[in-house]
PDB file of C-alpha atoms in Angstrom:
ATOM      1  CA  UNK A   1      -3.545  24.896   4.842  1.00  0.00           C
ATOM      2  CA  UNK A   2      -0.126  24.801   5.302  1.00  0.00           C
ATOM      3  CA  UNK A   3       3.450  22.877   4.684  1.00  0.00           C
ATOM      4  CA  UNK A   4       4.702  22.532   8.441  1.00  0.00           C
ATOM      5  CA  UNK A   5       8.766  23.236   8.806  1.00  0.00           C
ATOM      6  CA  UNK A   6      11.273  20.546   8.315  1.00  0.00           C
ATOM      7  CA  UNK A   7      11.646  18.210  11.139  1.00  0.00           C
ATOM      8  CA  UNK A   8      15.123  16.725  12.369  1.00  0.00           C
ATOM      9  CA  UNK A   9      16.047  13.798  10.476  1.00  0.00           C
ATOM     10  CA  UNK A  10      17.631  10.532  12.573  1.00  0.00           C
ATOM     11  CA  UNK A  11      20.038   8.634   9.935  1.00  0.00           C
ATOM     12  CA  UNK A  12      18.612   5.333  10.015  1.00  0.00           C
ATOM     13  CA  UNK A  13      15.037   4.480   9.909  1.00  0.00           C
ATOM     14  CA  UNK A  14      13.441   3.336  12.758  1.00  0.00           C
ATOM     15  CA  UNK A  15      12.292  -0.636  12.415  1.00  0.00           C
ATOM     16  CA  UNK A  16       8.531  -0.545  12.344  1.00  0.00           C
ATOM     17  CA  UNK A  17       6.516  -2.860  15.138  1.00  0.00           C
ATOM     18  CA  UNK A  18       4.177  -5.504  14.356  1.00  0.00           C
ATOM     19  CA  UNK A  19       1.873  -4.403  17.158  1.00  0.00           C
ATOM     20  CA  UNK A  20      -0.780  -1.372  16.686  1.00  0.00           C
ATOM     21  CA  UNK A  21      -3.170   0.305  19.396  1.00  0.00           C
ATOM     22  CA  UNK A  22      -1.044  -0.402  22.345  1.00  0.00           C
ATOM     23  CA  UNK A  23       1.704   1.658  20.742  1.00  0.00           C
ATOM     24  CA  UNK A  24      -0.014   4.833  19.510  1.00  0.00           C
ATOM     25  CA  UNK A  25      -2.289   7.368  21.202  1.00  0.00           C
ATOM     26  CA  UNK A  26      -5.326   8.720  19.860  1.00  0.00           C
ATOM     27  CA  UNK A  27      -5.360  12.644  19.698  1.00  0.00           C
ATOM     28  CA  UNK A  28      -1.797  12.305  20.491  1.00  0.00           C
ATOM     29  CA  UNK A  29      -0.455  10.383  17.217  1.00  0.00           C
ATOM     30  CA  UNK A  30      -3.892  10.172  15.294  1.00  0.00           C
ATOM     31  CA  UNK A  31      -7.342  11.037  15.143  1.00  0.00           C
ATOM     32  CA  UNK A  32     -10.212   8.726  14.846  1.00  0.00           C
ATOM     33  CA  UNK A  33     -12.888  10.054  12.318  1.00  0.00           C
ATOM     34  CA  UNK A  34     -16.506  10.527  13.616  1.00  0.00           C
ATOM     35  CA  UNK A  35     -18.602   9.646  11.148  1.00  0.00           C
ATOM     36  CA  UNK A  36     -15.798   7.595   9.099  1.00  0.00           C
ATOM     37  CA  UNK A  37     -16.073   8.029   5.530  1.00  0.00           C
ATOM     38  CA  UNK A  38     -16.379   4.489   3.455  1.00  0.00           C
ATOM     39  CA  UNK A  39     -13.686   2.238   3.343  1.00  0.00           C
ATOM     40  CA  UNK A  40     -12.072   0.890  -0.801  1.00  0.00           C
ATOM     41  CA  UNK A  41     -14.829  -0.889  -2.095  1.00  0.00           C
ATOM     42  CA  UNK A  42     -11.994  -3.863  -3.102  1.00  0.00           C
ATOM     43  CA  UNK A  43     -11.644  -5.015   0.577  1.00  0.00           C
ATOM     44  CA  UNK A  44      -7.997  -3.675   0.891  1.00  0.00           C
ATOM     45  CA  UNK A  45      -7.043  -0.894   3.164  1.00  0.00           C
ATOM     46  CA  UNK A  46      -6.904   2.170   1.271  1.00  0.00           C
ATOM     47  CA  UNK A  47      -4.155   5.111   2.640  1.00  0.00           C
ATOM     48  CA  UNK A  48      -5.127   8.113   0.857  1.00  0.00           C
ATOM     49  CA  UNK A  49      -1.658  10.456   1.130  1.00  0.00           C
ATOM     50  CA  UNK A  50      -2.297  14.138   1.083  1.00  0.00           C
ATOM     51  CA  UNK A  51       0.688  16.047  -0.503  1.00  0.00           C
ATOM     52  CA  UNK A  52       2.243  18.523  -2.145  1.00  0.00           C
ATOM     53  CA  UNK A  53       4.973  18.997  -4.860  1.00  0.00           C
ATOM     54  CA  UNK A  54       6.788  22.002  -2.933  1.00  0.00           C
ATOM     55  CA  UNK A  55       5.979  21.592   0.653  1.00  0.00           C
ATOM     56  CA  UNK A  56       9.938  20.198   2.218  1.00  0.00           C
ATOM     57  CA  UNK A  57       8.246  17.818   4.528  1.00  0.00           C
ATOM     58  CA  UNK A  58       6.581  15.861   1.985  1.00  0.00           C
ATOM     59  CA  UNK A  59       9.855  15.940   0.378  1.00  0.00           C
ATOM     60  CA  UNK A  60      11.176  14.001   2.956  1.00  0.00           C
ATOM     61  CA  UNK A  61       8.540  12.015   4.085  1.00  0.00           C
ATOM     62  CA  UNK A  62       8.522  10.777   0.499  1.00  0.00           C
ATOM     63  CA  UNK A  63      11.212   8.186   0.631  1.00  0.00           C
ATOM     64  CA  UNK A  64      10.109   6.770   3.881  1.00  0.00           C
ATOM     65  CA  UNK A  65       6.799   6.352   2.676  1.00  0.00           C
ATOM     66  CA  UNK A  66       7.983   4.419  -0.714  1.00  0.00           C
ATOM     67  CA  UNK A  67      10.238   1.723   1.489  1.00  0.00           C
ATOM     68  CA  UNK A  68       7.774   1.498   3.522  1.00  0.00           C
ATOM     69  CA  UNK A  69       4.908   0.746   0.812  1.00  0.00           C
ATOM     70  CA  UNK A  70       7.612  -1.813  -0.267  1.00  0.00           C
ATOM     71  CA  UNK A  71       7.101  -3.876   2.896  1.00  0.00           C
ATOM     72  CA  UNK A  72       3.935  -2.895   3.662  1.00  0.00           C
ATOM     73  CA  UNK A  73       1.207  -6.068   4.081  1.00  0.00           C
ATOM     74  CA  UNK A  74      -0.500  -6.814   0.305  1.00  0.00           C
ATOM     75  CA  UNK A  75      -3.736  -6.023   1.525  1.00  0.00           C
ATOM     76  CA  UNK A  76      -2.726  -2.175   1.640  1.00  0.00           C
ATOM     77  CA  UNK A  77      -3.301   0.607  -1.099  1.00  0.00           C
ATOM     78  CA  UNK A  78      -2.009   4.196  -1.411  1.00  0.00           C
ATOM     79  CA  UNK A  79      -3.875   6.776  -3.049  1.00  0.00           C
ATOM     80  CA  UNK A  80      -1.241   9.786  -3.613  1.00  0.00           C
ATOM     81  CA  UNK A  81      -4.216  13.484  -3.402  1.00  0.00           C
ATOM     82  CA  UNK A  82      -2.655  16.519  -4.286  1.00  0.00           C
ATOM     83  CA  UNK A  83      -3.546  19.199  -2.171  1.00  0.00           C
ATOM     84  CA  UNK A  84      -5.075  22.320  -3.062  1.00  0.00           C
ATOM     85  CA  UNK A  85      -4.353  25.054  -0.146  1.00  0.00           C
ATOM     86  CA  UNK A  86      -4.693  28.050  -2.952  1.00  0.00           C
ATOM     87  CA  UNK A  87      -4.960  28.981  -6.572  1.00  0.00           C
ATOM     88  CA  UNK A  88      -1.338  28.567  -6.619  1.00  0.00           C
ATOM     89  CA  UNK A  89      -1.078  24.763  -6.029  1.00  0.00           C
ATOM     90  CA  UNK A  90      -3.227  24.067  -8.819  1.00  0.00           C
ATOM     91  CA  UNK A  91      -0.262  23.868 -11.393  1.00  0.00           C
ATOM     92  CA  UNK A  92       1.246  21.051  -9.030  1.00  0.00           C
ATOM     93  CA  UNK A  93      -1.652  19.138  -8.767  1.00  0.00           C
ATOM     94  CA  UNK A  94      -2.333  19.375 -12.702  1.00  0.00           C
ATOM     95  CA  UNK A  95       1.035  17.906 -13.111  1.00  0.00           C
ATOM     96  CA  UNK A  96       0.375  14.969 -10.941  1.00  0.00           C
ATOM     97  CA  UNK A  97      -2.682  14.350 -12.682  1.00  0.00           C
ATOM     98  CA  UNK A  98      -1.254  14.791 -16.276  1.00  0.00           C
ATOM     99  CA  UNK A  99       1.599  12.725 -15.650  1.00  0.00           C
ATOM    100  CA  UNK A 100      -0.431   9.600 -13.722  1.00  0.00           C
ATOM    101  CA  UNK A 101      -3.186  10.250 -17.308  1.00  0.00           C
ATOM    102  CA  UNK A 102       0.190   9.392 -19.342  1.00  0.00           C
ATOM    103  CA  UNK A 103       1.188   6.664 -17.347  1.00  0.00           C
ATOM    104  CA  UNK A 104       4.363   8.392 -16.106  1.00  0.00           C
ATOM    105  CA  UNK A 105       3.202   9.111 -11.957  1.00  0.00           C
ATOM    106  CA  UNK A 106       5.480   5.987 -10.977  1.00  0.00           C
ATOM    107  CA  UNK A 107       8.686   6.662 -12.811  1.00  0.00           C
ATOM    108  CA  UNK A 108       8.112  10.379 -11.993  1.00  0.00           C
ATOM    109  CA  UNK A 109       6.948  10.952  -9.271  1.00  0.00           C
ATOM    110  CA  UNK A 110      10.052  11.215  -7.351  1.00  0.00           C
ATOM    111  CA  UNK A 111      11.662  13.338  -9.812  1.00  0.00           C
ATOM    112  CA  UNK A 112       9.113  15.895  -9.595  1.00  0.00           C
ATOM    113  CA  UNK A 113      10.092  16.451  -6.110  1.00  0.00           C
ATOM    114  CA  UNK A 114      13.714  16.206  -6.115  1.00  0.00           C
ATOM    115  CA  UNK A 115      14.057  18.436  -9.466  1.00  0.00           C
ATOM    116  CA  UNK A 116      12.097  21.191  -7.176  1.00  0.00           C
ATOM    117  CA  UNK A 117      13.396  21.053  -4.192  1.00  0.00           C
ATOM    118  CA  UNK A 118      17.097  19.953  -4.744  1.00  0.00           C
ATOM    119  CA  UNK A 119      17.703  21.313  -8.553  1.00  0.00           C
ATOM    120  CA  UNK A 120      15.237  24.121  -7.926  1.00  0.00           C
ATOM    121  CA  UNK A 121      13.485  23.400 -11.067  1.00  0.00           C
ATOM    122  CA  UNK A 122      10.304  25.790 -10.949  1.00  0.00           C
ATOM    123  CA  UNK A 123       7.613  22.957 -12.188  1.00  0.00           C
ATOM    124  CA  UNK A 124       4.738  24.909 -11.169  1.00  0.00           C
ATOM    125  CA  UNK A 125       5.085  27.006 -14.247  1.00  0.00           C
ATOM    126  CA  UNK A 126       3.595  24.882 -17.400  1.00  0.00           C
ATOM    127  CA  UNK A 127       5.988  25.983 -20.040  1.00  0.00           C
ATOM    128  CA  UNK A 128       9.312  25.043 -17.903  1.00  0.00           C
ATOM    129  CA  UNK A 129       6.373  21.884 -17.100  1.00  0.00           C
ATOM    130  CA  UNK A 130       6.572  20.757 -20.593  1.00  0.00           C
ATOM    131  CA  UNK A 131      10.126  21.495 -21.212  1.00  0.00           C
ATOM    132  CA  UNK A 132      10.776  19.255 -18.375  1.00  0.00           C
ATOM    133  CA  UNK A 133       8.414  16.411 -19.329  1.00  0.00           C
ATOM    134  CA  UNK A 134      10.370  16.430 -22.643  1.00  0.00           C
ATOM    135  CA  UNK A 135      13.585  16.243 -21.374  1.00  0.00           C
ATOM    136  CA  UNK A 136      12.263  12.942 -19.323  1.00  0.00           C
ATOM    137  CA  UNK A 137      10.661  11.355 -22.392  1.00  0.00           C
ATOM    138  CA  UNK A 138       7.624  12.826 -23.096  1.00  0.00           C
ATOM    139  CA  UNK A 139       5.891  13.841 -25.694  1.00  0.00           C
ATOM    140  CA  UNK A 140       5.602  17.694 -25.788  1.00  0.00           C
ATOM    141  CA  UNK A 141       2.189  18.356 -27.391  1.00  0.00           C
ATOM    142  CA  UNK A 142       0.820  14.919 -25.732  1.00  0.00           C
ATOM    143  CA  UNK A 143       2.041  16.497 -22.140  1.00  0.00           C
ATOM    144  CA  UNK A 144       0.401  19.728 -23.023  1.00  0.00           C
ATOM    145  CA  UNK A 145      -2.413  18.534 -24.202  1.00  0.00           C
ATOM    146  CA  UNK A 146      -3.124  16.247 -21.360  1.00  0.00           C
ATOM    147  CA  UNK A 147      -2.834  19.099 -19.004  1.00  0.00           C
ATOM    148  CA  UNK A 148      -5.333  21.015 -20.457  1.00  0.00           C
ATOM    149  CA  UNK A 149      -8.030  18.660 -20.268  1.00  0.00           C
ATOM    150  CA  UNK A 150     -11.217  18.445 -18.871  1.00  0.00           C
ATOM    151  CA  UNK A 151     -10.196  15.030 -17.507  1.00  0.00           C
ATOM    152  CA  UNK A 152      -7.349  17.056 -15.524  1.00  0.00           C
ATOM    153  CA  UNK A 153      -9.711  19.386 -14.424  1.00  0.00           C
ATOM    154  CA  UNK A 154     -12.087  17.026 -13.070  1.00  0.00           C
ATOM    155  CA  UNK A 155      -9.399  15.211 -10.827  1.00  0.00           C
ATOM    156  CA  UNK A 156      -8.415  18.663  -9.831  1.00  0.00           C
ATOM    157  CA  UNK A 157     -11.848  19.130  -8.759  1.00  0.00           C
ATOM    158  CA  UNK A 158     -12.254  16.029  -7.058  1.00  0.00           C
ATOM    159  CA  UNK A 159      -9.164  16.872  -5.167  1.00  0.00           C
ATOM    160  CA  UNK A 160     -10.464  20.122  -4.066  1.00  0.00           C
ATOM    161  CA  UNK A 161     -13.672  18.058  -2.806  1.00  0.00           C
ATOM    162  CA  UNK A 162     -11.944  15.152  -1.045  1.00  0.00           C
ATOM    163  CA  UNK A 163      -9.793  18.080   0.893  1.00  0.00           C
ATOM    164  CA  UNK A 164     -12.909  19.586   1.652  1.00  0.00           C
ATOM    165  CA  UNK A 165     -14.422  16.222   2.896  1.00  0.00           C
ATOM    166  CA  UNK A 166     -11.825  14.959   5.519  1.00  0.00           C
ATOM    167  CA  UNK A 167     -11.011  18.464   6.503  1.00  0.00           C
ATOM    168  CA  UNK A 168      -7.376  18.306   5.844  1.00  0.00           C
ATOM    169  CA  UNK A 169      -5.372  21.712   6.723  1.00  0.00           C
ATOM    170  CA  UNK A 170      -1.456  20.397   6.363  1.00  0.00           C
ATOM    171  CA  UNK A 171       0.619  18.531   4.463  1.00  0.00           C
ATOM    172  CA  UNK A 172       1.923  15.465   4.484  1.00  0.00           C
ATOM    173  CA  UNK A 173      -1.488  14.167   5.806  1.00  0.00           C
ATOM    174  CA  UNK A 174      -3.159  10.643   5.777  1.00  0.00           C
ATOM    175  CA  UNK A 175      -6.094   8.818   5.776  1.00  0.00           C
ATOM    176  CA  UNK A 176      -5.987   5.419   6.722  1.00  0.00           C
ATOM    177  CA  UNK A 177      -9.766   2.842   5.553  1.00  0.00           C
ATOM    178  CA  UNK A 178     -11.242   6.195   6.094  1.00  0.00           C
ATOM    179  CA  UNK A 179     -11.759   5.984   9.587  1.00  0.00           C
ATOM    180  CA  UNK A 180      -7.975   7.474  10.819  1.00  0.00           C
ATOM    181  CA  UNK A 181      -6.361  10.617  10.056  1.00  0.00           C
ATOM    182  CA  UNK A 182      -2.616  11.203  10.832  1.00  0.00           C
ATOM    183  CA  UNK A 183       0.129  13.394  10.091  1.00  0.00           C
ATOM    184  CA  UNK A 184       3.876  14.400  10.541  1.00  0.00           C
ATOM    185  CA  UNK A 185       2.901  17.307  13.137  1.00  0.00           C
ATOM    186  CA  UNK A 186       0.711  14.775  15.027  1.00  0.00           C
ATOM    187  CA  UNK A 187       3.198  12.185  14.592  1.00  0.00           C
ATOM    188  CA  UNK A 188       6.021  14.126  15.664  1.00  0.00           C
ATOM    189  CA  UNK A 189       8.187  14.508  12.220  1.00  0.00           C
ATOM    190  CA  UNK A 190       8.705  12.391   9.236  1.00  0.00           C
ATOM    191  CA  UNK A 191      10.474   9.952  10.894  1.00  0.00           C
ATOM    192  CA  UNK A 192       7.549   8.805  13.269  1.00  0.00           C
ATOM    193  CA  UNK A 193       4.733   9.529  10.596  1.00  0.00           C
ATOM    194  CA  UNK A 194       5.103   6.576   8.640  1.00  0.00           C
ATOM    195  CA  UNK A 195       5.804   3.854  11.743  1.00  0.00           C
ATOM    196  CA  UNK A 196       2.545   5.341  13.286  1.00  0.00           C
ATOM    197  CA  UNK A 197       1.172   5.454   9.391  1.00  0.00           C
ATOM    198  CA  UNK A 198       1.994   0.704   9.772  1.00  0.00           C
ATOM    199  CA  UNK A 199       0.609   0.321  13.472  1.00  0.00           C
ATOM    200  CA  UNK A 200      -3.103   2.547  12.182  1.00  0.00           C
ATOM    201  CA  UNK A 201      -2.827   0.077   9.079  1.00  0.00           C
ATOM    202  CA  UNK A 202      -2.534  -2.810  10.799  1.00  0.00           C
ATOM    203  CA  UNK A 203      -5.548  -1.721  13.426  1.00  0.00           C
ATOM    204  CA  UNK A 204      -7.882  -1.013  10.248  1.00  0.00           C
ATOM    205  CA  UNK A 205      -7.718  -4.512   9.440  1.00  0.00           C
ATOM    206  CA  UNK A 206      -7.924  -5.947  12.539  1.00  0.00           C
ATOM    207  CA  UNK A 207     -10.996  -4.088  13.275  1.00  0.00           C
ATOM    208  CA  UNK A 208     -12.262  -5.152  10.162  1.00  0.00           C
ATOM    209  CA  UNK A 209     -11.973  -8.779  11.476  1.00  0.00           C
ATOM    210  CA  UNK A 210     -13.647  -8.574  14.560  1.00  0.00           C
TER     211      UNK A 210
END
């Protein structure tokens, strides 16, 4: 698996269309899943978002993704995956898992990425983890604790198996009700991932309706 280079960014962000197959091409933009894997038991379309703390074009993808999830339709979900490429993205995905197991994956979520990538804070080590979690209002032993645990461990390994399951080799990539997979290389950047990301949302349900 791997993080794909940075992508040119356009200054504004590009209005997303109502409309949804007529505008995006399958094995051009996405990829239809054959079998599709089971859709969120709740009714709502789930979009599973495969990341990871130090790849750059999550990092940027990151912010589009949030405004977009801030307009998005109220029948969508987003289930944030860390991804597991090697032994050495384990620390990042333990820290996503420790901090959403203290409540914390909302208000820090963001500052895990832009403390690595624009302060160059090395958060894939677990002391300079926990001196970090303290200095954002953490308890110490409660963040070191956390990270240690076999509840961690188990998300990590559920991770690992949901990578394993939709066959995911790069990052940012997403799964949309189970059925579509997309990403910034097939969408053509960050700045097309997450308009493609609306229109395959917006399909999901209407298939659902038929």
């Amino acid at each position: 698996m791997k993080c794909f280079v940075r992508w040119l960014l356009v200054p504004a962000f590009a209005l997303l269309a109502s409309s949804t197959s007529a505008q995006i091409e399958p094995a051009r933009e996405f990829v239809r899943l054959d079998p599709p894997h089971a859709a969120a038991a709740d009714g709502r379309v789930e979009v599973i978002e495969f990341f990871y703390y130090g790849c750059p074009v999550c990092y940027e993808t990151e912010p589009l993704l949030s405004r977009w999830l801030g307009t998005a339709p109220d029948y969508v979900t987003l289930r944030r995956v860390p991804a597991l490429s090697s032994e050495a993205w384990e620390s990042f995905a333990k820290l996503f898992y420790t901090l959403e197991g203290l409540g914390q994956i909302e208000r820090l979520h963001w500052p895990v990425y832009d403390n690595v990538h624009f302060e160059d804070v090395k958060l894939n080590d677990e002391k300079l983890m926990a001196d970090w979690a303290a200095r954002n209002g953490i308890e110490r032993e409660k963040f070191v604790q956390t990270y240690g645990s076999k509840s961690v461990a188990d998300k990590v390994a559920q991770a690992r198996g949901l990578l394993k399951s939709y066959d995911v080799r790069a990052v940012p990539t997403f799964i949309v009700d189970g059925k579509f997979l997309t990403s910034a290389r097939l969408a053509g950047g960050t700045q097309q991932v997450v308009p493609v990301l609306d229109r395959l949302v917006r399909l999901a349900r209407e298939e659902r309706l038929r």
